[in-house]
Amino acid sequence: MDITKDFGIRLQEIRKAKGLTQAQLAEMVDLEITTISRIENGSRFPQKENIEKFVEALDCNIKDLFDFDYIKNKDELRAYIDKKLDEASLNDLQFYIRVIDAHLETRK
């Protein structure tokens, strides 16, 4: 478990579910866009005071930012899938498409 990466993924999920861009969140918490990007891509963990700013700006509980296993709604699930697909190789993406197509065929 890599808490820095998991936190970044979770922050991105919540931000996207709230319909915010990185620029909008950066402005709300008084951070640079590059800082938000680094946090979301898992290369930087936020300081305590910035975690508190995220809670306020995103109107969520602190536990929501550390709830790495529970996906609450369709938008968060899509954000999680987008993040995973961005990290996948071409071969993995081709495999995922075959799996999805096969699954959809069984539902007909």
mmCIF file of N, CA and C in Angstrom:
data_model
loop_
_atom_site.group_PDB
_atom_site.id
_atom_site.type_symbol
_atom_site.label_atom_id
_atom_site.label_comp_id
_atom_site.label_asym_id
_atom_site.label_seq_id
_atom_site.Cartn_x
_atom_site.Cartn_y
_atom_site.Cartn_z
ATOM 1 N N MET A 1 0.851 -1.189 0.000
ATOM 2 C CA MET A 1 0.000 0.000 0.000
ATOM 3 C C MET A 1 0.887 1.240 0.000
ATOM 4 N N ASP A 2 0.660 2.114 -0.934
ATOM 5 C CA ASP A 2 1.404 3.362 -1.029
ATOM 6 C C ASP A 2 0.435 4.501 -0.723
ATOM 7 N N ILE A 3 0.495 4.990 0.493
ATOM 8 C CA ILE A 3 -0.477 5.996 0.943
ATOM 9 C C ILE A 3 -0.387 7.279 0.117
ATOM 10 N N THR A 4 0.803 7.622 -0.348
ATOM 11 C CA THR A 4 0.949 8.841 -1.147
ATOM 12 C C THR A 4 0.181 8.712 -2.462
ATOM 13 N N LYS A 5 0.340 7.577 -3.134
ATOM 14 C CA LYS A 5 -0.389 7.358 -4.396
ATOM 15 C C LYS A 5 -1.885 7.208 -4.141
ATOM 16 N N ASP A 6 -2.241 6.430 -3.106
ATOM 17 C CA ASP A 6 -3.660 6.226 -2.800
ATOM 18 C C ASP A 6 -4.347 7.540 -2.441
ATOM 19 N N PHE A 7 -3.663 8.380 -1.668
ATOM 20 C CA PHE A 7 -4.241 9.672 -1.311
ATOM 21 C C PHE A 7 -4.457 10.508 -2.571
ATOM 22 N N GLY A 8 -3.465 10.515 -3.452
ATOM 23 C CA GLY A 8 -3.582 11.287 -4.688
ATOM 24 C C GLY A 8 -4.742 10.840 -5.554
ATOM 25 N N ILE A 9 -4.898 9.526 -5.672
ATOM 26 C CA ILE A 9 -6.018 8.983 -6.451
ATOM 27 C C ILE A 9 -7.337 9.405 -5.822
ATOM 28 N N ARG A 10 -7.401 9.294 -4.505
ATOM 29 C CA ARG A 10 -8.645 9.627 -3.797
ATOM 30 C C ARG A 10 -8.967 11.117 -3.919
ATOM 31 N N LEU A 11 -7.946 11.969 -3.789
ATOM 32 C CA LEU A 11 -8.159 13.409 -3.944
ATOM 33 C C LEU A 11 -8.710 13.710 -5.336
ATOM 34 N N GLN A 12 -8.130 13.090 -6.345
ATOM 35 C CA GLN A 12 -8.598 13.304 -7.713
ATOM 36 C C GLN A 12 -10.036 12.814 -7.886
ATOM 37 N N GLU A 13 -10.355 11.661 -7.311
ATOM 38 C CA GLU A 13 -11.720 11.137 -7.400
ATOM 39 C C GLU A 13 -12.727 12.128 -6.823
ATOM 40 N N ILE A 14 -12.426 12.625 -5.637
ATOM 41 C CA ILE A 14 -13.357 13.545 -4.976
ATOM 42 C C ILE A 14 -13.439 14.862 -5.740
ATOM 43 N N ARG A 15 -12.291 15.377 -6.179
ATOM 44 C CA ARG A 15 -12.279 16.637 -6.936
ATOM 45 C C ARG A 15 -13.140 16.515 -8.189
ATOM 46 N N LYS A 16 -12.951 15.436 -8.946
ATOM 47 C CA LYS A 16 -13.722 15.251 -10.180
ATOM 48 C C LYS A 16 -15.200 15.037 -9.886
ATOM 49 N N ALA A 17 -15.500 14.313 -8.818
ATOM 50 C CA ALA A 17 -16.905 14.093 -8.446
ATOM 51 C C ALA A 17 -17.588 15.412 -8.105
ATOM 52 N N LYS A 18 -16.818 16.371 -7.601
ATOM 53 C CA LYS A 18 -17.362 17.696 -7.282
ATOM 54 C C LYS A 18 -17.377 18.611 -8.504
ATOM 55 N N GLY A 19 -16.860 18.121 -9.635
ATOM 56 C CA GLY A 19 -16.873 18.907 -10.867
ATOM 57 C C GLY A 19 -15.835 20.011 -10.905
ATOM 58 N N LEU A 20 -14.736 19.819 -10.187
ATOM 59 C CA LEU A 20 -13.694 20.841 -10.120
ATOM 60 C C LEU A 20 -12.485 20.457 -10.963
ATOM 61 N N THR A 21 -11.847 21.460 -11.541
ATOM 62 C CA THR A 21 -10.572 21.249 -12.219
ATOM 63 C C THR A 21 -9.454 21.378 -11.191
ATOM 64 N N GLN A 22 -8.262 20.959 -11.578
ATOM 65 C CA GLN A 22 -7.112 21.155 -10.696
ATOM 66 C C GLN A 22 -6.900 22.642 -10.423
ATOM 67 N N ALA A 23 -7.089 23.464 -11.440
ATOM 68 C CA ALA A 23 -6.902 24.910 -11.277
ATOM 69 C C ALA A 23 -7.893 25.482 -10.267
ATOM 70 N N GLN A 24 -9.139 25.041 -10.346
ATOM 71 C CA GLN A 24 -10.144 25.539 -9.402
ATOM 72 C C GLN A 24 -9.816 25.120 -7.971
ATOM 73 N N LEU A 25 -9.438 23.849 -7.798
ATOM 74 C CA LEU A 25 -9.085 23.387 -6.459
ATOM 75 C C LEU A 25 -7.853 24.117 -5.946
ATOM 76 N N ALA A 26 -6.869 24.309 -6.807
ATOM 77 C CA ALA A 26 -5.650 25.018 -6.413
ATOM 78 C C ALA A 26 -5.979 26.416 -5.895
ATOM 79 N N GLU A 27 -6.862 27.100 -6.593
ATOM 80 C CA GLU A 27 -7.259 28.443 -6.164
ATOM 81 C C GLU A 27 -7.989 28.395 -4.821
ATOM 82 N N MET A 28 -8.850 27.405 -4.648
ATOM 83 C CA MET A 28 -9.638 27.300 -3.413
ATOM 84 C C MET A 28 -8.764 27.038 -2.184
ATOM 85 N N VAL A 29 -7.659 26.310 -2.388
ATOM 86 C CA VAL A 29 -6.806 25.947 -1.246
ATOM 87 C C VAL A 29 -5.501 26.730 -1.224
ATOM 88 N N ASP A 30 -5.370 27.693 -2.136
ATOM 89 C CA ASP A 30 -4.199 28.563 -2.199
ATOM 90 C C ASP A 30 -2.904 27.775 -2.396
ATOM 91 N N LEU A 31 -2.930 26.878 -3.398
ATOM 92 C CA LEU A 31 -1.743 26.124 -3.788
ATOM 93 C C LEU A 31 -1.535 26.288 -5.288
ATOM 94 N N GLU A 32 -0.344 25.975 -5.744
ATOM 95 C CA GLU A 32 -0.058 26.000 -7.175
ATOM 96 C C GLU A 32 -0.721 24.795 -7.847
ATOM 97 N N ILE A 33 -1.086 24.952 -9.109
ATOM 98 C CA ILE A 33 -1.660 23.839 -9.868
ATOM 99 C C ILE A 33 -0.671 22.678 -9.910
ATOM 100 N N THR A 34 0.608 22.989 -10.056
ATOM 101 C CA THR A 34 1.617 21.919 -10.107
ATOM 102 C C THR A 34 1.655 21.124 -8.804
ATOM 103 N N THR A 35 1.385 21.781 -7.693
ATOM 104 C CA THR A 35 1.343 21.074 -6.408
ATOM 105 C C THR A 35 0.168 20.109 -6.377
ATOM 106 N N ILE A 36 -0.994 20.564 -6.835
ATOM 107 C CA ILE A 36 -2.170 19.685 -6.901
ATOM 108 C C ILE A 36 -1.860 18.497 -7.808
ATOM 109 N N SER A 37 -1.251 18.757 -8.955
ATOM 110 C CA SER A 37 -0.905 17.692 -9.894
ATOM 111 C C SER A 37 0.041 16.678 -9.254
ATOM 112 N N ARG A 38 1.048 17.152 -8.565
ATOM 113 C CA ARG A 38 2.010 16.247 -7.912
ATOM 114 C C ARG A 38 1.344 15.407 -6.828
ATOM 115 N N ILE A 39 0.433 16.019 -6.096
ATOM 116 C CA ILE A 39 -0.290 15.264 -5.061
ATOM 117 C C ILE A 39 -1.152 14.198 -5.726
ATOM 118 N N GLU A 40 -1.888 14.581 -6.761
ATOM 119 C CA GLU A 40 -2.787 13.637 -7.424
ATOM 120 C C GLU A 40 -2.047 12.514 -8.142
ATOM 121 N N ASN A 41 -0.849 12.786 -8.649
ATOM 122 C CA ASN A 41 -0.129 11.704 -9.333
ATOM 123 C C ASN A 41 0.730 10.884 -8.377
ATOM 124 N N GLY A 42 0.646 11.199 -7.090
ATOM 125 C CA GLY A 42 1.300 10.375 -6.082
ATOM 126 C C GLY A 42 2.769 10.644 -5.867
ATOM 127 N N SER A 43 3.273 11.749 -6.379
ATOM 128 C CA SER A 43 4.688 12.053 -6.179
ATOM 129 C C SER A 43 4.929 12.967 -4.976
ATOM 130 N N ARG A 44 3.839 13.431 -4.359
ATOM 131 C CA ARG A 44 3.985 14.320 -3.196
ATOM 132 C C ARG A 44 2.797 14.120 -2.260
ATOM 133 N N PHE A 45 3.083 14.064 -0.969
ATOM 134 C CA PHE A 45 2.019 13.965 0.031
ATOM 135 C C PHE A 45 1.801 15.352 0.630
ATOM 136 N N PRO A 46 0.539 15.765 0.789
ATOM 137 C CA PRO A 46 0.272 17.127 1.283
ATOM 138 C C PRO A 46 0.598 17.288 2.766
ATOM 139 N N GLN A 47 0.915 18.509 3.131
ATOM 140 C CA GLN A 47 1.127 18.836 4.539
ATOM 141 C C GLN A 47 -0.216 18.832 5.257
ATOM 142 N N LYS A 48 -0.154 18.679 6.578
ATOM 143 C CA LYS A 48 -1.366 18.586 7.397
ATOM 144 C C LYS A 48 -2.319 19.752 7.136
ATOM 145 N N GLU A 49 -1.791 20.960 7.103
ATOM 146 C CA GLU A 49 -2.667 22.124 6.912
ATOM 147 C C GLU A 49 -3.333 22.109 5.534
ATOM 148 N N ASN A 50 -2.659 21.534 4.544
ATOM 149 C CA ASN A 50 -3.269 21.451 3.215
ATOM 150 C C ASN A 50 -4.346 20.374 3.161
ATOM 151 N N ILE A 51 -4.170 19.301 3.915
ATOM 152 C CA ILE A 51 -5.227 18.290 4.004
ATOM 153 C C ILE A 51 -6.482 18.935 4.585
ATOM 154 N N GLU A 52 -6.301 19.760 5.608
ATOM 155 C CA GLU A 52 -7.440 20.463 6.211
ATOM 156 C C GLU A 52 -8.098 21.403 5.202
ATOM 157 N N LYS A 53 -7.298 22.051 4.369
ATOM 158 C CA LYS A 53 -7.853 22.923 3.324
ATOM 159 C C LYS A 53 -8.649 22.117 2.296
ATOM 160 N N PHE A 54 -8.148 20.933 1.942
ATOM 161 C CA PHE A 54 -8.877 20.075 0.999
ATOM 162 C C PHE A 54 -10.236 19.684 1.568
ATOM 163 N N VAL A 55 -10.257 19.323 2.847
ATOM 164 C CA VAL A 55 -11.516 18.935 3.501
ATOM 165 C C VAL A 55 -12.532 20.067 3.388
ATOM 166 N N GLU A 56 -12.089 21.277 3.675
ATOM 167 C CA GLU A 56 -12.994 22.429 3.621
ATOM 168 C C GLU A 56 -13.420 22.735 2.182
ATOM 169 N N ALA A 57 -12.464 22.767 1.260
ATOM 170 C CA ALA A 57 -12.767 23.131 -0.127
ATOM 171 C C ALA A 57 -13.663 22.099 -0.808
ATOM 172 N N LEU A 58 -13.456 20.829 -0.477
ATOM 173 C CA LEU A 58 -14.221 19.761 -1.122
ATOM 174 C C LEU A 58 -15.474 19.392 -0.347
ATOM 175 N N ASP A 59 -15.679 20.074 0.777
ATOM 176 C CA ASP A 59 -16.853 19.834 1.618
ATOM 177 C C ASP A 59 -17.016 18.338 1.907
ATOM 178 N N CYS A 60 -15.941 17.766 2.470
ATOM 179 C CA CYS A 60 -15.959 16.341 2.792
ATOM 180 C C CYS A 60 -15.354 16.143 4.180
ATOM 181 N N ASN A 61 -15.428 14.935 4.682
ATOM 182 C CA ASN A 61 -14.788 14.589 5.946
ATOM 183 C C ASN A 61 -13.361 14.148 5.673
ATOM 184 N N ILE A 62 -12.499 14.310 6.657
ATOM 185 C CA ILE A 62 -11.108 13.895 6.468
ATOM 186 C C ILE A 62 -11.029 12.405 6.156
ATOM 187 N N LYS A 63 -11.922 11.623 6.743
ATOM 188 C CA LYS A 63 -11.898 10.176 6.478
ATOM 189 C C LYS A 63 -12.189 9.878 5.015
ATOM 190 N N ASP A 64 -12.956 10.748 4.352
ATOM 191 C CA ASP A 64 -13.249 10.543 2.932
ATOM 192 C C ASP A 64 -11.973 10.582 2.090
ATOM 193 N N LEU A 65 -11.030 11.431 2.483
ATOM 194 C CA LEU A 65 -9.776 11.537 1.739
ATOM 195 C C LEU A 65 -8.891 10.308 1.916
ATOM 196 N N PHE A 66 -9.130 9.559 2.989
ATOM 197 C CA PHE A 66 -8.322 8.372 3.267
ATOM 198 C C PHE A 66 -9.113 7.082 3.078
ATOM 199 N N ASP A 67 -10.277 7.179 2.491
ATOM 200 C CA ASP A 67 -11.123 6.015 2.231
ATOM 201 C C ASP A 67 -10.777 5.492 0.842
ATOM 202 N N PHE A 68 -9.738 4.666 0.782
ATOM 203 C CA PHE A 68 -9.185 4.261 -0.502
ATOM 204 C C PHE A 68 -9.922 3.100 -1.166
ATOM 205 N N ASP A 69 -10.748 2.390 -0.427
ATOM 206 C CA ASP A 69 -11.363 1.187 -0.979
ATOM 207 C C ASP A 69 -12.829 1.348 -1.352
ATOM 208 N N TYR A 70 -13.455 2.399 -0.925
ATOM 209 C CA TYR A 70 -14.891 2.534 -1.121
ATOM 210 C C TYR A 70 -15.180 3.580 -2.182
ATOM 211 N N ILE A 71 -15.859 3.174 -3.214
ATOM 212 C CA ILE A 71 -16.240 4.106 -4.272
ATOM 213 C C ILE A 71 -17.716 4.404 -4.106
ATOM 214 N N LYS A 72 -18.031 5.687 -3.939
ATOM 215 C CA LYS A 72 -19.369 6.088 -3.529
ATOM 216 C C LYS A 72 -20.354 6.291 -4.670
ATOM 217 N N ASN A 73 -19.877 6.712 -5.813
ATOM 218 C CA ASN A 73 -20.823 7.000 -6.889
ATOM 219 C C ASN A 73 -20.175 6.787 -8.255
ATOM 220 N N LYS A 74 -20.967 6.924 -9.269
ATOM 221 C CA LYS A 74 -20.519 6.657 -10.632
ATOM 222 C C LYS A 74 -19.378 7.587 -11.058
ATOM 223 N N ASP A 75 -19.448 8.860 -10.686
ATOM 224 C CA ASP A 75 -18.393 9.806 -11.060
ATOM 225 C C ASP A 75 -17.059 9.423 -10.437
ATOM 226 N N GLU A 76 -17.091 9.012 -9.172
ATOM 227 C CA GLU A 76 -15.853 8.590 -8.517
ATOM 228 C C GLU A 76 -15.312 7.313 -9.150
ATOM 229 N N LEU A 77 -16.196 6.404 -9.493
ATOM 230 C CA LEU A 77 -15.765 5.171 -10.150
ATOM 231 C C LEU A 77 -15.119 5.486 -11.493
ATOM 232 N N ARG A 78 -15.716 6.388 -12.252
ATOM 233 C CA ARG A 78 -15.132 6.779 -13.536
ATOM 234 C C ARG A 78 -13.762 7.426 -13.349
ATOM 235 N N ALA A 79 -13.616 8.269 -12.340
ATOM 236 C CA ALA A 79 -12.325 8.909 -12.070
ATOM 237 C C ALA A 79 -11.275 7.859 -11.727
ATOM 238 N N TYR A 80 -11.676 6.872 -10.930
ATOM 239 C CA TYR A 80 -10.758 5.795 -10.558
ATOM 240 C C TYR A 80 -10.348 4.991 -11.795
ATOM 241 N N ILE A 81 -11.317 4.656 -12.629
ATOM 242 C CA ILE A 81 -11.028 3.899 -13.848
ATOM 243 C C ILE A 81 -10.136 4.714 -14.782
ATOM 244 N N ASP A 82 -10.426 6.000 -14.943
ATOM 245 C CA ASP A 82 -9.597 6.878 -15.789
ATOM 246 C C ASP A 82 -8.151 6.877 -15.320
ATOM 247 N N LYS A 83 -7.954 6.979 -14.026
ATOM 248 C CA LYS A 83 -6.604 6.996 -13.462
ATOM 249 C C LYS A 83 -5.889 5.684 -13.771
ATOM 250 N N LYS A 84 -6.576 4.583 -13.576
ATOM 251 C CA LYS A 84 -5.969 3.273 -13.841
ATOM 252 C C LYS A 84 -5.671 3.093 -15.328
ATOM 253 N N LEU A 85 -6.565 3.549 -16.197
ATOM 254 C CA LEU A 85 -6.343 3.424 -17.634
ATOM 255 C C LEU A 85 -5.172 4.281 -18.093
ATOM 256 N N ASP A 86 -5.011 5.453 -17.491
ATOM 257 C CA ASP A 86 -3.879 6.317 -17.830
ATOM 258 C C ASP A 86 -2.548 5.638 -17.525
ATOM 259 N N GLU A 87 -2.535 4.787 -16.519
ATOM 260 C CA GLU A 87 -1.308 4.105 -16.098
ATOM 261 C C GLU A 87 -1.056 2.805 -16.871
ATOM 262 N N ALA A 88 -2.045 2.340 -17.624
ATOM 263 C CA ALA A 88 -1.963 1.041 -18.289
ATOM 264 C C ALA A 88 -1.156 1.109 -19.586
ATOM 265 N N SER A 89 -0.534 -0.021 -19.917
ATOM 266 C CA SER A 89 0.185 -0.138 -21.188
ATOM 267 C C SER A 89 -0.814 -0.371 -22.323
ATOM 268 N N LEU A 90 -0.332 -0.256 -23.547
ATOM 269 C CA LEU A 90 -1.185 -0.512 -24.711
ATOM 270 C C LEU A 90 -1.713 -1.946 -24.679
ATOM 271 N N ASN A 91 -0.859 -2.900 -24.349
ATOM 272 C CA ASN A 91 -1.299 -4.302 -24.273
ATOM 273 C C ASN A 91 -2.386 -4.479 -23.225
ATOM 274 N N ASP A 92 -2.212 -3.835 -22.074
ATOM 275 C CA ASP A 92 -3.230 -3.926 -21.025
ATOM 276 C C ASP A 92 -4.551 -3.332 -21.497
ATOM 277 N N LEU A 93 -4.488 -2.184 -22.163
ATOM 278 C CA LEU A 93 -5.711 -1.550 -22.662
ATOM 279 C C LEU A 93 -6.429 -2.448 -23.670
ATOM 280 N N GLN A 94 -5.666 -3.078 -24.547
ATOM 281 C CA GLN A 94 -6.271 -3.988 -25.519
ATOM 282 C C GLN A 94 -6.922 -5.175 -24.813
ATOM 283 N N PHE A 95 -6.279 -5.682 -23.774
ATOM 284 C CA PHE A 95 -6.852 -6.777 -22.987
ATOM 285 C C PHE A 95 -8.148 -6.331 -22.317
ATOM 286 N N TYR A 96 -8.143 -5.145 -21.712
ATOM 287 C CA TYR A 96 -9.339 -4.639 -21.023
ATOM 288 C C TYR A 96 -10.514 -4.509 -21.986
ATOM 289 N N ILE A 97 -10.240 -4.053 -23.199
ATOM 290 C CA ILE A 97 -11.305 -3.925 -24.203
ATOM 291 C C ILE A 97 -11.890 -5.294 -24.528
ATOM 292 N N ARG A 98 -11.023 -6.296 -24.685
ATOM 293 C CA ARG A 98 -11.524 -7.653 -24.971
ATOM 294 C C ARG A 98 -12.386 -8.166 -23.824
ATOM 295 N N VAL A 99 -11.961 -7.907 -22.593
ATOM 296 C CA VAL A 99 -12.729 -8.349 -21.424
ATOM 297 C C VAL A 99 -14.085 -7.644 -21.384
ATOM 298 N N ILE A 100 -14.076 -6.338 -21.600
ATOM 299 C CA ILE A 100 -15.332 -5.572 -21.580
ATOM 300 C C ILE A 100 -16.262 -6.051 -22.690
ATOM 301 N N ASP A 101 -15.716 -6.208 -23.899
ATOM 302 C CA ASP A 101 -16.542 -6.685 -25.015
ATOM 303 C C ASP A 101 -17.125 -8.060 -24.720
ATOM 304 N N ALA A 102 -16.320 -8.955 -24.163
ATOM 305 C CA ALA A 102 -16.805 -10.299 -23.828
ATOM 306 C C ALA A 102 -17.899 -10.228 -22.771
ATOM 307 N N HIS A 103 -17.698 -9.382 -21.786
ATOM 308 C CA HIS A 103 -18.708 -9.226 -20.738
ATOM 309 C C HIS A 103 -20.021 -8.691 -21.320
ATOM 310 N N LEU A 104 -19.925 -7.694 -22.175
ATOM 311 C CA LEU A 104 -21.130 -7.114 -22.772
ATOM 312 C C LEU A 104 -21.844 -8.117 -23.670
ATOM 313 N N GLU A 105 -21.097 -8.975 -24.341
ATOM 314 C CA GLU A 105 -21.710 -10.017 -25.177
ATOM 315 C C GLU A 105 -22.539 -10.986 -24.340
ATOM 316 N N THR A 106 -22.082 -11.286 -23.134
ATOM 317 C CA THR A 106 -22.814 -12.229 -22.273
ATOM 318 C C THR A 106 -24.101 -11.620 -21.745
ATOM 319 N N ARG A 107 -24.218 -10.309 -21.788
ATOM 320 C CA ARG A 107 -25.407 -9.629 -21.264
ATOM 321 C C ARG A 107 -26.506 -9.486 -22.306
ATOM 322 N N LYS A 108 -26.213 -9.836 -23.550
ATOM 323 C CA LYS A 108 -27.212 -9.687 -24.631
ATOM 324 C C LYS A 108 -28.270 -10.750 -24.540
#
